[in-house]
mmCIF file of C-alpha atoms and ligand atoms in Angstrom:
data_model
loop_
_atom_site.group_PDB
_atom_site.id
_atom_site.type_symbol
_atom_site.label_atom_id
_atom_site.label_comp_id
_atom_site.label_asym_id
_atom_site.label_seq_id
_atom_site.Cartn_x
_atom_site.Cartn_y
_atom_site.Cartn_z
ATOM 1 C CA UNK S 1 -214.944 -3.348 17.478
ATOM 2 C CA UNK S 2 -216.461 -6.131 19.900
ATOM 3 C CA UNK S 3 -214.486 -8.678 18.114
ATOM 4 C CA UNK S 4 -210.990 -7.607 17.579
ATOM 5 C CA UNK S 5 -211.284 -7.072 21.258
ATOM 6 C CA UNK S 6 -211.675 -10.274 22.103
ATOM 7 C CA UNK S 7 -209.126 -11.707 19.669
ATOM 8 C CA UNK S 8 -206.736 -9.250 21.056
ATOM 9 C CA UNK S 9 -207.139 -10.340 24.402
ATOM 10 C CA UNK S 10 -206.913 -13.656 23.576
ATOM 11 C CA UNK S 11 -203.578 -12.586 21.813
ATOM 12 C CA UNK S 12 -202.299 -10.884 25.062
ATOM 13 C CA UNK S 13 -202.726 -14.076 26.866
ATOM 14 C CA UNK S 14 -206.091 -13.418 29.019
ATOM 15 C CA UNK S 15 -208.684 -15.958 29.091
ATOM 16 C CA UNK S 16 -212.159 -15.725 27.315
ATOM 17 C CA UNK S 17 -215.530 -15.755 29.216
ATOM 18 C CA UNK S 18 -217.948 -19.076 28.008
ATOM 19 C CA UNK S 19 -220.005 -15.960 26.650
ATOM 20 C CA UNK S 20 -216.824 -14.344 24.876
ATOM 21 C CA UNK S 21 -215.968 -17.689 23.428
ATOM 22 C CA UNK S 22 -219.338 -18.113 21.811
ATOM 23 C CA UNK S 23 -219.648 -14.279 20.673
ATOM 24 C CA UNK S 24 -216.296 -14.861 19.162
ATOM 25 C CA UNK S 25 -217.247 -18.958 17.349
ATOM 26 C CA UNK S 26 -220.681 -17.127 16.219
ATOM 27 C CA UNK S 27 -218.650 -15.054 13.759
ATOM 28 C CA UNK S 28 -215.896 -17.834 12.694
ATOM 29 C CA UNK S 29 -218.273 -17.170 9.245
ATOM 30 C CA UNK S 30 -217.369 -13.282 8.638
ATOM 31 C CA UNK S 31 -214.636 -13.086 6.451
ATOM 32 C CA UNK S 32 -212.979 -10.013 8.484
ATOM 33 C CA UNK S 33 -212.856 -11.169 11.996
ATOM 34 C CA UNK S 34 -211.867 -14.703 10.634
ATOM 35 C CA UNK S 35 -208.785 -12.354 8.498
ATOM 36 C CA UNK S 36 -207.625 -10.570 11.883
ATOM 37 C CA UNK S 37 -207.895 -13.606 14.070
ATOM 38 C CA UNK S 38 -205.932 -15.432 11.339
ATOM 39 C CA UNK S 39 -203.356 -12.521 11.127
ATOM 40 C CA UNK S 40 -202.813 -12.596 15.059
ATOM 41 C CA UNK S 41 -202.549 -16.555 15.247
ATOM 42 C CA UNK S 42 -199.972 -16.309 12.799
ATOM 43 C CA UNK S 43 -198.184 -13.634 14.287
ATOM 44 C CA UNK S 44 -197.777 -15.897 17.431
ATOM 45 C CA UNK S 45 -196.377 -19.085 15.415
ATOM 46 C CA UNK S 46 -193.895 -16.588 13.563
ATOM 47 C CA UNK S 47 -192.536 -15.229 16.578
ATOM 48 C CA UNK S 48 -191.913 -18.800 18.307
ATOM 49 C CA UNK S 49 -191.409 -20.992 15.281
ATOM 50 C CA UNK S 50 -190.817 -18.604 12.829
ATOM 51 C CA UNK S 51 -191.171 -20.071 9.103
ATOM 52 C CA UNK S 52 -190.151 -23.749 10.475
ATOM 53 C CA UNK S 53 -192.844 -26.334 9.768
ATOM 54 C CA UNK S 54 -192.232 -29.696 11.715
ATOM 55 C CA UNK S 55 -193.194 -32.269 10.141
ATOM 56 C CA UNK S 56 -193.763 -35.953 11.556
ATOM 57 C CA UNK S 57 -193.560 -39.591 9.824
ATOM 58 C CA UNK S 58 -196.495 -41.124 10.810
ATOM 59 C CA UNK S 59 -196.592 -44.973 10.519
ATOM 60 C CA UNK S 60 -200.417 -46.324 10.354
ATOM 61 C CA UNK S 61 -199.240 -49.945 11.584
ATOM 62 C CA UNK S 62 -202.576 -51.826 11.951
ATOM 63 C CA UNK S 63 -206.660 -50.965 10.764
ATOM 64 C CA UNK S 64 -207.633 -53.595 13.474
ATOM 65 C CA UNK S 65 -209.432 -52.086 16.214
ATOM 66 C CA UNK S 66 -211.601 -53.516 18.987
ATOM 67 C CA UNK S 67 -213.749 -50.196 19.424
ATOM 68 C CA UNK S 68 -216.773 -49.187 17.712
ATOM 69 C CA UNK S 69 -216.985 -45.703 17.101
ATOM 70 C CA UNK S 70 -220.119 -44.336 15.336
ATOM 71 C CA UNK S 71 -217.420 -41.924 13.286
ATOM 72 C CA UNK S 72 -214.504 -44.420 12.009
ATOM 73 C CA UNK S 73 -214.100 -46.127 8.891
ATOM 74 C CA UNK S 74 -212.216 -48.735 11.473
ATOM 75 C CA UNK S 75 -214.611 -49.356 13.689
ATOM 76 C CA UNK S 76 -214.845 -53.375 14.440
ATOM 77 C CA UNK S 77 -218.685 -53.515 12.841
ATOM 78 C CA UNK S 78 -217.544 -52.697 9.407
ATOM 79 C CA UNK S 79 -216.658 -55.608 8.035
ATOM 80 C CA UNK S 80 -216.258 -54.219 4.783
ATOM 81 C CA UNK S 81 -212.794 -53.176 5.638
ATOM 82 C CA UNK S 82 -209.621 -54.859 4.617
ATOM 83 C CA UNK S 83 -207.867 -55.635 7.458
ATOM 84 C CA UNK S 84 -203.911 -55.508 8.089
ATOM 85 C CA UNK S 85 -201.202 -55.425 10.318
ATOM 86 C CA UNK S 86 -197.392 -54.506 10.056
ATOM 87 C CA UNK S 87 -194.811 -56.547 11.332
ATOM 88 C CA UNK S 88 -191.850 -55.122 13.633
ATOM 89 C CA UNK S 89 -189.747 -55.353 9.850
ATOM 90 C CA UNK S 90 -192.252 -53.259 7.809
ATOM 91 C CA UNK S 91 -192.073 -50.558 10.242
ATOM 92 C CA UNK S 92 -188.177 -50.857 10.894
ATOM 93 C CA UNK S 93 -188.024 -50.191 7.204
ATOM 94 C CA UNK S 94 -190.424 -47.187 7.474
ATOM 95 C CA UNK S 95 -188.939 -45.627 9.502
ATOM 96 C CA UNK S 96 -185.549 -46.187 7.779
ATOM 97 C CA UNK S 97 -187.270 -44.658 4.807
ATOM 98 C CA UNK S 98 -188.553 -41.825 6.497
ATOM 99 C CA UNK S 99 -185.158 -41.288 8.330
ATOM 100 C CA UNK S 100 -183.551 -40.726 5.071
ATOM 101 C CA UNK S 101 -186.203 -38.724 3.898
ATOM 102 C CA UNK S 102 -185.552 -36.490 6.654
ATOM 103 C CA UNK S 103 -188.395 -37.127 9.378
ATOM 104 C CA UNK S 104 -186.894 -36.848 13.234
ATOM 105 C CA UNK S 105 -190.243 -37.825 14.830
ATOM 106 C CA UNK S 106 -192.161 -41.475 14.103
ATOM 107 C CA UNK S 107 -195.612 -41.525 14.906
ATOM 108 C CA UNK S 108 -197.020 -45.589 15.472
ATOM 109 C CA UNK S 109 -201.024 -45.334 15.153
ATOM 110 C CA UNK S 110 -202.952 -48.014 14.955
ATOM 111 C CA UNK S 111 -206.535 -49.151 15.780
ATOM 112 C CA UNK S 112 -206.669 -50.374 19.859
ATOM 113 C CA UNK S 113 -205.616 -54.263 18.032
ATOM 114 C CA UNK S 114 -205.054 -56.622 21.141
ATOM 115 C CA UNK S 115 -202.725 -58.666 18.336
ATOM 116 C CA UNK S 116 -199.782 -56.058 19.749
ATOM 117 C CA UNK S 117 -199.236 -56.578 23.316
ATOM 118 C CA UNK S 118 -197.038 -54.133 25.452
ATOM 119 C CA UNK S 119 -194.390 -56.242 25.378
ATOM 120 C CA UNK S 120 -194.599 -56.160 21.728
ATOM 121 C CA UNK S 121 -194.970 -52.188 21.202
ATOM 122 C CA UNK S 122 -192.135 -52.205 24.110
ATOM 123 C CA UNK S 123 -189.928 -53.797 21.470
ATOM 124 C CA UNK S 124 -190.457 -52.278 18.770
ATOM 125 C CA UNK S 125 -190.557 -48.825 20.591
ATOM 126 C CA UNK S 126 -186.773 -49.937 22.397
ATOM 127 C CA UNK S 127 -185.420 -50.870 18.300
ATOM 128 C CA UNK S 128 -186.742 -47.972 17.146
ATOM 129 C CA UNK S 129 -185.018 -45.812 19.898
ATOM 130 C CA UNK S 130 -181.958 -47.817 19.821
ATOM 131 C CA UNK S 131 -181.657 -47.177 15.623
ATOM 132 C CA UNK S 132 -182.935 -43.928 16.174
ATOM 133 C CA UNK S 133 -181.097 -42.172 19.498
ATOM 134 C CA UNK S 134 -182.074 -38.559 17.709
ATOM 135 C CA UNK S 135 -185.772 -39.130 16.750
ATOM 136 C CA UNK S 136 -188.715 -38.624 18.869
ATOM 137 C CA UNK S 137 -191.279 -41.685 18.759
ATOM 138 C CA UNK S 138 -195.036 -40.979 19.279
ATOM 139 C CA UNK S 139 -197.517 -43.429 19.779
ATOM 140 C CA UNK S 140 -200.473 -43.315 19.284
ATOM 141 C CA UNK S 141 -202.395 -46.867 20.291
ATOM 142 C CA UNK S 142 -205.825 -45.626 22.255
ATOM 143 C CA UNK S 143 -206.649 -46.668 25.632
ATOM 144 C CA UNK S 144 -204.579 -48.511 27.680
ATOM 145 C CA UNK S 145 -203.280 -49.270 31.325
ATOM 146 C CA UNK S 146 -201.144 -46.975 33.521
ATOM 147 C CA UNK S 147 -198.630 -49.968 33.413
ATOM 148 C CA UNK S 148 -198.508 -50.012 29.965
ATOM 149 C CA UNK S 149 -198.224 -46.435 29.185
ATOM 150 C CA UNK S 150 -195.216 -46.578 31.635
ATOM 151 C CA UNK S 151 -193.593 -49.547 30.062
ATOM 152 C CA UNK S 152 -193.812 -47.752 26.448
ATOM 153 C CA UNK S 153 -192.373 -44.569 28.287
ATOM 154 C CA UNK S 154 -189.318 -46.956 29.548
ATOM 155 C CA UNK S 155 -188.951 -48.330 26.234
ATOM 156 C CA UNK S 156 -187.932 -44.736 24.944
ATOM 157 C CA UNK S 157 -191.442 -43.448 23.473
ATOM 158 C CA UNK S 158 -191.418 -39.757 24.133
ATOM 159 C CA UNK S 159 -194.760 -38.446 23.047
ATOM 160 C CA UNK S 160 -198.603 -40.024 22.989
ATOM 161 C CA UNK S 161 -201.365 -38.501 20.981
ATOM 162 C CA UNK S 162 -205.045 -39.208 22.342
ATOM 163 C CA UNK S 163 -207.792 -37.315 21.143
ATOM 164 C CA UNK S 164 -210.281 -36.628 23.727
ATOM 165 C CA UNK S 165 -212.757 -36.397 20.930
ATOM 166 C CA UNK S 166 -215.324 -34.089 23.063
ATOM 167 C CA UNK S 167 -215.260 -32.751 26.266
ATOM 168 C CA UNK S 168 -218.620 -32.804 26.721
ATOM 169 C CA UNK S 169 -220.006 -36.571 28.439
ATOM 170 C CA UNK S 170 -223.154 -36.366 26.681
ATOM 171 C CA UNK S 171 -221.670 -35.653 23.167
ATOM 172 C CA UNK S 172 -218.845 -38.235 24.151
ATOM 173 C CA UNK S 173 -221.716 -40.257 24.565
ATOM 174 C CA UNK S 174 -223.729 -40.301 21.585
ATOM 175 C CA UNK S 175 -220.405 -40.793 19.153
ATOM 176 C CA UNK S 176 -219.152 -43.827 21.344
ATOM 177 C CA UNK S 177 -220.929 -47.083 22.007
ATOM 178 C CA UNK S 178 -221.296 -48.084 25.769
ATOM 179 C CA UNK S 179 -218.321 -48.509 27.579
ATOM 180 C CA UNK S 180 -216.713 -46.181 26.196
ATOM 181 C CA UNK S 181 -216.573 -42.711 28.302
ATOM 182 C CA UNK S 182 -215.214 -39.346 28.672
ATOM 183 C CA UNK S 183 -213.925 -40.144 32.132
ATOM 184 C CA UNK S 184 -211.880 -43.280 30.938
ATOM 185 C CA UNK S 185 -210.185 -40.770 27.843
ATOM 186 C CA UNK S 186 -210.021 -38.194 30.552
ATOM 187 C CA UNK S 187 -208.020 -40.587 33.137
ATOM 188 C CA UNK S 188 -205.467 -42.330 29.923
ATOM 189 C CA UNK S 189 -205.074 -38.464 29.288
ATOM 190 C CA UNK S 190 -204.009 -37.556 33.011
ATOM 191 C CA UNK S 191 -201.498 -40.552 33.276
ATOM 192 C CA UNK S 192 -199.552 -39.865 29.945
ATOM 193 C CA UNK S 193 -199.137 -36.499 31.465
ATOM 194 C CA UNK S 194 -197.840 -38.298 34.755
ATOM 195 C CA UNK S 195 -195.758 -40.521 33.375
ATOM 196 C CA UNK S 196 -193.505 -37.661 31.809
ATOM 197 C CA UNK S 197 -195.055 -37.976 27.832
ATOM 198 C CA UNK S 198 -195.570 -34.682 25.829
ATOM 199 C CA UNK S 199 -199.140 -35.479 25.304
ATOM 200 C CA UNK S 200 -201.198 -34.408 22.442
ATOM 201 C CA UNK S 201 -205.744 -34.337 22.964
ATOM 202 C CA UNK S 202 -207.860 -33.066 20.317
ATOM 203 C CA UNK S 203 -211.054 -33.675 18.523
ATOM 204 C CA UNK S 204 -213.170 -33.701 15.057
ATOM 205 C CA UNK S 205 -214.791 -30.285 14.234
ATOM 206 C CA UNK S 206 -218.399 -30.844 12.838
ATOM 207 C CA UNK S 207 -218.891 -34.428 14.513
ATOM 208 C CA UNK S 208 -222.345 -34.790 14.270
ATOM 209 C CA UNK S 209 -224.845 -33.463 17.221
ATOM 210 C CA UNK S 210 -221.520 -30.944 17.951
ATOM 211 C CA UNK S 211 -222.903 -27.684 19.291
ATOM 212 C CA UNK S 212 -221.596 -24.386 20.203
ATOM 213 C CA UNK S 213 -221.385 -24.888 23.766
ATOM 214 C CA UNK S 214 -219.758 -28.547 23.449
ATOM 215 C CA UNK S 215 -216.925 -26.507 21.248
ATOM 216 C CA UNK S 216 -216.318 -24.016 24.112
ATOM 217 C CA UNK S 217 -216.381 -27.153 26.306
ATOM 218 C CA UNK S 218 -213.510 -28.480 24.227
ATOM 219 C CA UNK S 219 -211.478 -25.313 24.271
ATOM 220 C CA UNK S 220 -212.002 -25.120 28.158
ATOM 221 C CA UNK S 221 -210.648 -28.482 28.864
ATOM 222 C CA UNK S 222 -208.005 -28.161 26.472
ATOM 223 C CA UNK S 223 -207.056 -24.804 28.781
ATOM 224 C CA UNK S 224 -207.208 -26.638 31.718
ATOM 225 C CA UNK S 225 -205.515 -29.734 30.243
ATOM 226 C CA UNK S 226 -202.446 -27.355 28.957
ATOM 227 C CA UNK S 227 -201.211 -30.115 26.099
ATOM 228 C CA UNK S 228 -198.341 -30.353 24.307
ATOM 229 C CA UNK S 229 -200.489 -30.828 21.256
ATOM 230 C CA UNK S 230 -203.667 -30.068 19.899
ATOM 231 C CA UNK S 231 -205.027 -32.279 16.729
ATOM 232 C CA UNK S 232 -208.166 -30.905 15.082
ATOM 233 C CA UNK S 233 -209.273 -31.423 11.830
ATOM 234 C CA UNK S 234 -212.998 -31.646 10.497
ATOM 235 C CA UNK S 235 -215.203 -34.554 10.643
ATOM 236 C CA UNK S 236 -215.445 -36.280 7.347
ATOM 237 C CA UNK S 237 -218.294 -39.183 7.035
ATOM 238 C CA UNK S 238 -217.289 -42.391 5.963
ATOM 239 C CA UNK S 239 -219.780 -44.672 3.752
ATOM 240 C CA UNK S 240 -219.846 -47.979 6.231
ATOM 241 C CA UNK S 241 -220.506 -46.067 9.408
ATOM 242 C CA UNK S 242 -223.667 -45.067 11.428
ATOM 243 C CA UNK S 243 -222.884 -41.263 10.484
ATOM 244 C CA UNK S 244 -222.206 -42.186 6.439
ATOM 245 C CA UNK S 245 -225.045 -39.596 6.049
ATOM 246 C CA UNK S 246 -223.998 -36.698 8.267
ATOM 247 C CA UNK S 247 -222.857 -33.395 6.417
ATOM 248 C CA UNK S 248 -218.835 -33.288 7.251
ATOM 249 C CA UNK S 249 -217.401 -30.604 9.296
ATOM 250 C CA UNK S 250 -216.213 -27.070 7.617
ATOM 251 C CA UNK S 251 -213.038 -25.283 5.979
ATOM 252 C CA UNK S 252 -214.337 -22.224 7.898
ATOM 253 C CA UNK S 253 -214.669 -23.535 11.363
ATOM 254 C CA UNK S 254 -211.609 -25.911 11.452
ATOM 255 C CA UNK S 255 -209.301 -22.594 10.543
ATOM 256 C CA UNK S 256 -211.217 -20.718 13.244
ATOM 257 C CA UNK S 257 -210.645 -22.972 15.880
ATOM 258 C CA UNK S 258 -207.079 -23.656 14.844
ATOM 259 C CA UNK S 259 -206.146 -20.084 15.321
ATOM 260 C CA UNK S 260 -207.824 -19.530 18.923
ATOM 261 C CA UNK S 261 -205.915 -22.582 19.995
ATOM 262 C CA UNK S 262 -203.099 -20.848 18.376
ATOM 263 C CA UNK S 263 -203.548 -18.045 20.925
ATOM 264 C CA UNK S 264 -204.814 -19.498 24.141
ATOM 265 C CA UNK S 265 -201.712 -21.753 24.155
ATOM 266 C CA UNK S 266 -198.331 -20.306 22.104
ATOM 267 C CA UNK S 267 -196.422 -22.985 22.341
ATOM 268 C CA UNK S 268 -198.502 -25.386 21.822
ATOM 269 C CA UNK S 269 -197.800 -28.324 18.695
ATOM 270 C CA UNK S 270 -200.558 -28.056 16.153
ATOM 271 C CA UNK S 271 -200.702 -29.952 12.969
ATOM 272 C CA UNK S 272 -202.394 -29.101 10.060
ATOM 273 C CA UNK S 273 -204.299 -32.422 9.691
ATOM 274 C CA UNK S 274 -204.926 -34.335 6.867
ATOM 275 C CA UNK S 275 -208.271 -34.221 7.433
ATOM 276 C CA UNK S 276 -208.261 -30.859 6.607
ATOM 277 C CA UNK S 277 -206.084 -31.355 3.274
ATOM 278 C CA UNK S 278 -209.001 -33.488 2.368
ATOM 279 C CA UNK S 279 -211.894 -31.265 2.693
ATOM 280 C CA UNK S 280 -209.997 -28.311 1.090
ATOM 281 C CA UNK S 281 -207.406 -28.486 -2.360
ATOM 282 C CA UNK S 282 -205.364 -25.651 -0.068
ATOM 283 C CA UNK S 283 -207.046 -26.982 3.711
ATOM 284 C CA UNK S 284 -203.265 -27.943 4.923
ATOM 285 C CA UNK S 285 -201.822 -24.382 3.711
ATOM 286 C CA UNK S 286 -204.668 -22.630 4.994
ATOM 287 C CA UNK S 287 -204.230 -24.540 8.087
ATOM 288 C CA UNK S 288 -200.352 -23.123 8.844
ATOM 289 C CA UNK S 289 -201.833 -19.649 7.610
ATOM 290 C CA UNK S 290 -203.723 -19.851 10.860
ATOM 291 C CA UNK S 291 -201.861 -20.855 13.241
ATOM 292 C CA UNK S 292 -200.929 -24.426 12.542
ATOM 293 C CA UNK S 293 -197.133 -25.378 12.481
ATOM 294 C CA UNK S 294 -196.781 -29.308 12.025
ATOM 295 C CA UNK S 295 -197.530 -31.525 9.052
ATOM 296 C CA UNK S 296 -198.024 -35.440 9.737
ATOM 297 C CA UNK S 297 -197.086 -37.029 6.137
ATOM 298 C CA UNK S 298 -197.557 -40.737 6.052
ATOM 299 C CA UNK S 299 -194.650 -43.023 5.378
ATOM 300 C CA UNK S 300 -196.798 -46.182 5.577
ATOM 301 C CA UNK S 301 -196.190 -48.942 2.983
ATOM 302 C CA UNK S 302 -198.242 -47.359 -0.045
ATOM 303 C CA UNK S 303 -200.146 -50.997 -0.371
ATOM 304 C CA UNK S 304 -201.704 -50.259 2.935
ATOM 305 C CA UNK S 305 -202.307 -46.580 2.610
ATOM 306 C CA UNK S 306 -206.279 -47.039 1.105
ATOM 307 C CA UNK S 307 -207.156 -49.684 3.823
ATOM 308 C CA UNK S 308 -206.298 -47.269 6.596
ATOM 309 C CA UNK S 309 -209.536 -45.256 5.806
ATOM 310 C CA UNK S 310 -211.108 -43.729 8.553
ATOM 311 C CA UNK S 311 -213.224 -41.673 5.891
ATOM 312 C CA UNK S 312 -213.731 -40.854 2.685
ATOM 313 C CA UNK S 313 -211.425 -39.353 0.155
ATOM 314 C CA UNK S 314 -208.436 -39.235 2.495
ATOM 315 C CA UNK S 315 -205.433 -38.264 0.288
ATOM 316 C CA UNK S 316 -202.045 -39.268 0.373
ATOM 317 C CA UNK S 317 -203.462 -42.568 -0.389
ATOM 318 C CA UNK S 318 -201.605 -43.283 -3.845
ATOM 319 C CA UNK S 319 -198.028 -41.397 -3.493
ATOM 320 C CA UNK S 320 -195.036 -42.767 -2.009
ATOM 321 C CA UNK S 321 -193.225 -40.886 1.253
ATOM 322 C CA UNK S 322 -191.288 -39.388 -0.599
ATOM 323 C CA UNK S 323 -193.450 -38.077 -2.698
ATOM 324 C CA UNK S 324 -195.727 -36.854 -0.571
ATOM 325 C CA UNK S 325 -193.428 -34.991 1.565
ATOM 326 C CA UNK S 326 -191.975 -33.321 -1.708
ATOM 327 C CA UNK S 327 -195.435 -32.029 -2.322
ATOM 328 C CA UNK S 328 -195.845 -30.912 0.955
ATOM 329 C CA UNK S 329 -192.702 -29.283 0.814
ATOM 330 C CA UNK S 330 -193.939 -27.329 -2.242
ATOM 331 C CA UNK S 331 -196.930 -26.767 -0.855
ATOM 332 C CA UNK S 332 -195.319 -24.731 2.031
ATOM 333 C CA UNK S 333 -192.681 -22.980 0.309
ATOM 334 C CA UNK S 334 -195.434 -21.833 -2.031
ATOM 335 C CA UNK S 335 -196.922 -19.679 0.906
ATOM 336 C CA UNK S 336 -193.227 -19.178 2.520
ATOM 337 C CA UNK S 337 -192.930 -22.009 5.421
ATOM 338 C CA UNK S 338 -190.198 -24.720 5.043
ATOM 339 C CA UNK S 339 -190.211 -27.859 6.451
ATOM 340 C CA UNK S 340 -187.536 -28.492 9.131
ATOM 341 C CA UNK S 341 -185.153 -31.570 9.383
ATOM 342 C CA UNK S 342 -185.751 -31.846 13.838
ATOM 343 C CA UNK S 343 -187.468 -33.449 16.159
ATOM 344 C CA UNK S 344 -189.516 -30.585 17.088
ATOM 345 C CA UNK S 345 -190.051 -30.592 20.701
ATOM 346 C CA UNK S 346 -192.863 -28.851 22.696
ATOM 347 C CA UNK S 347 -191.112 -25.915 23.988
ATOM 348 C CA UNK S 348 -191.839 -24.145 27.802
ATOM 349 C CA UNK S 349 -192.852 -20.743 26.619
HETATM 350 N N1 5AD D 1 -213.530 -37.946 10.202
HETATM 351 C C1 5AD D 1 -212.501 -37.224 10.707
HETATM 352 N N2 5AD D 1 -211.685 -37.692 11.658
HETATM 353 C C2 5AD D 1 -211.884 -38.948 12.104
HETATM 354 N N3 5AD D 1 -211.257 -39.659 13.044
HETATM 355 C C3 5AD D 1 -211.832 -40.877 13.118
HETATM 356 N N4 5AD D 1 -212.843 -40.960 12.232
HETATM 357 C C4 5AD D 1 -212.903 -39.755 11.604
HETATM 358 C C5 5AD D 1 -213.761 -39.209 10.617
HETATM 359 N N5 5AD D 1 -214.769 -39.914 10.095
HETATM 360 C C6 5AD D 1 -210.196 -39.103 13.896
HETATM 361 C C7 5AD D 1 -210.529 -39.288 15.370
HETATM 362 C C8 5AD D 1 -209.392 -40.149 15.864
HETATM 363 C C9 5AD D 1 -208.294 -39.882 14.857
HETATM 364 C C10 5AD D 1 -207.264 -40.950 14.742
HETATM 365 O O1 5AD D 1 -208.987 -39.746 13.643
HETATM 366 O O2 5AD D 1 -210.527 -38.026 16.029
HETATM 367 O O3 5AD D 1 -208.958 -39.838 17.170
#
C-alpha cells in the first residue's frame, strides 16, 4: 500500500517529496495509516528513549508581553487580562520546589516584558545555575538581540525554545501584526543555534488560514533547521483575541504530525504539549503513543496559574506541582512510560 510506503521510508530515514508529504497529511484522518504511522513513531522513541519520559518544570514568570499576536490570550491589546510578574524569589522557590519534586530541567517563559532586562534574566539564570550545577535551564523569553542571547548563554542557560509559529511568510503574516516577520523568528532561531543553545522551533496545528502546503512548509524548515526540539500542539481560540471565533486545531492532526516529526528526526525532543492535554481527556497520552517523549508540567505559583492563559480551558490551572506531576505520572504509567528524574539532553543520534 501507497501509504505504508511512505511511512516506511520515512522510518528508514529518507526524505519525503512536497507531493509525498501531502499524500501522506491527506490521510492523517484514516484510522489505519494514522495506527501504522503511530506504531512506527513509537517504535523509534522506544528504541532511543525507551519507556523514559522527560519531563521539564516550566516556570511561566510574567503574562506581560509587548507583542500582539492575533492567537494569544497575552497579547498587549487584551486588556482584560490580569497582569503579573515574578520576582527573582518566587522563581528561586519554584524551582526549589520543583527540584525536590524531581524536575532536572527549568523552563523560564514569559511574555517578551521589557520589565526584565538581560542583566536581570542574566542573574537570575547565573543563581539558578549556581543552586542548580545538575539542572538544565531553558528559556524561553521571545525575540531578542544576538548580545543578549549570548549573555543568557554565559550566564549558564543551556537550552532556548522559540516557536517559529509558520514557516510560511504569508501565513506568518496574517497571525502577526506588522513588524513582526518570519525572517526576524528565522534570524533569533539561527543565532541560538550559533551561540551553542539546544534550540527548540515549533508551531500551533490548526492556526487559522493554516493550509496543507504551509504544514509541509513547516516540516521542511524544521528538516532543514535540524532542532533539538520540536513543540506542537493544536491551536486553541481564546475569547479576547481576533481569532476567539476560529474552530481550534484537531486531536487527529496534532498526533499525525507528532509522529512524522518523530521519524524525520529520531532524536529529536518532543513534548506532548499541554495544549494537546486540553483539547483531548487522554491528548498528552496519546501524544507519547505517537511519538512524543517529554512532558512540560508547570511548577508556577498556583495563584498565577489562571492568569497565564494563552487560551481557553488550559488545565493544570488549579493543582499544585506536585500534584500535577503525580497525575502525570499516573497518567504515563497507565499506558507503560515513567517519568525520569534527568536532565534529558538532546542526544547526537
Ligand atoms: N492556542 C495554542 N497555542 C498557543 N500559543 C499561543 N497562543 C496559543 C493558542 N491560542 C502558543 C504559541 C507560542 C506558545 C508559547 O504558545 O505557539 O509560541
Amino acid at each position: 500500500m501507497i501509504m505504508k510506503n511512505l511511512i516506511d521510508k520515512l522510518f528508514r530515514g529518507d526524505t519525503l517529496s512536497r507531493d509525498e508529504l501531502s499524500l501522506l497529511i491527506e490521510n492523517h484522518q484514516n484510522k489505519e495509516i494514522s495506527a501504522y504511522l503511530f506504531e512506527k513513531a513509537r517504535q523509534v522513541s522506544l528504541r532511543y528513549f525507551d519507556h523514559n519520559i522527560y519531563m521539564r518544570g516550566l516556570i511561566e514568570f510574567t503574562n506581560y508581553c509587548k507583542n500582539d499576536c492575533y492567537y494569544c490570550g497575552l497579547r498587549k491589546s487584551n486588556k482584560l487580562a490580569d497582569r503579573y510578574r515574578l520576582s527573582k524569589k518566587e522563581i528561586l522557590d519554584c524551582c526549589a520546589l520543583g527540584y525536590d519534586l524531581g524536575f532536572r530541567t527549568f523552563v523560564l517563559q514569559g511574555g517578551e516584558d521589557g520589565y526584565y532586562k538581560d542583566r536581570m534574566i542574566a542573574d537570575i539564570v547565573s543563581t539558578i545555575r549556581t543552586n542548580y550545577p545538575d539542572c538544565a535551564i531553558t528559556l524561553s523569553v521571545g525575540e531578542r538581540s544576538f548580545d543578549s542571547y549570548k549573555m543568557f548563554f554565559e550566564a549558564g542557560a543551556d537550552r532556548y525554545l522559540l516557536r517559529h509559529e509558520t514557516a510560511n511568510a504569508d501565513h506568518y503574516a496574517r497571525l502577526h501584526p506588522p513588524g513582526l516577520s518570519l525572517r526576524n523568528r528565522k534570524e533569533c532561531l539561527y543565532y541560538l543555534k550559533e551561540i551553542g543553545y539546544q534550540v527548540g522551533c515549533g508551531f500551533m496545528v490548526g492556526a487559522p488560514f493554516q493550509t496543507k502546503d504551509y504544514l509541509i512548509d513547516d516540516l521542511l524548515f524544521i528538516k532543514e533547521f535540524q532542532p533539538h526540539m520540536v513543540g506542537i500542539g493544536p491551536f486553541i481560540p481564546h475569547h479576547d483575541t481576533p481569532f476567539a471565533h476560529k474552530p481550534a486545531g484537531t486531536l487527529e492532526l496534532t498526533l499525525f504530525l507528532l509522529a512524522i516529526i518523530r521519524l524525520m528526526l529520531p532524536g529529536v525532543l518532543l513534548p506532548a504539549t499541554t495544549a494537546l492535554g486540553t483539547i483531548h481527556p487522554q491528548g498528552r497520552e496519546l501524544g507519547i503513543l505517537a511519538g512524543a517523549n517529554v512532558v512540560m508540567p508547570n511548577i508556577s505559583p498556583v495563584g498565577v496559574r489562571k492568569k497565564y492563559l494563552l487560551y481557553d480551558h488550559k488545565i493544570c490551572t488549579e493543582e499544585e506541582a506536585d500534584a500535577c506531576k503525580n497525575s502525570l505520572q499516573h497518567r504515563l504509567e497507565s499506558i507503560g512510560y515513567k517519568l525520569v528524574v534527568s536532565r534529558g539532553d538532546y542526544k547526537f543520534i
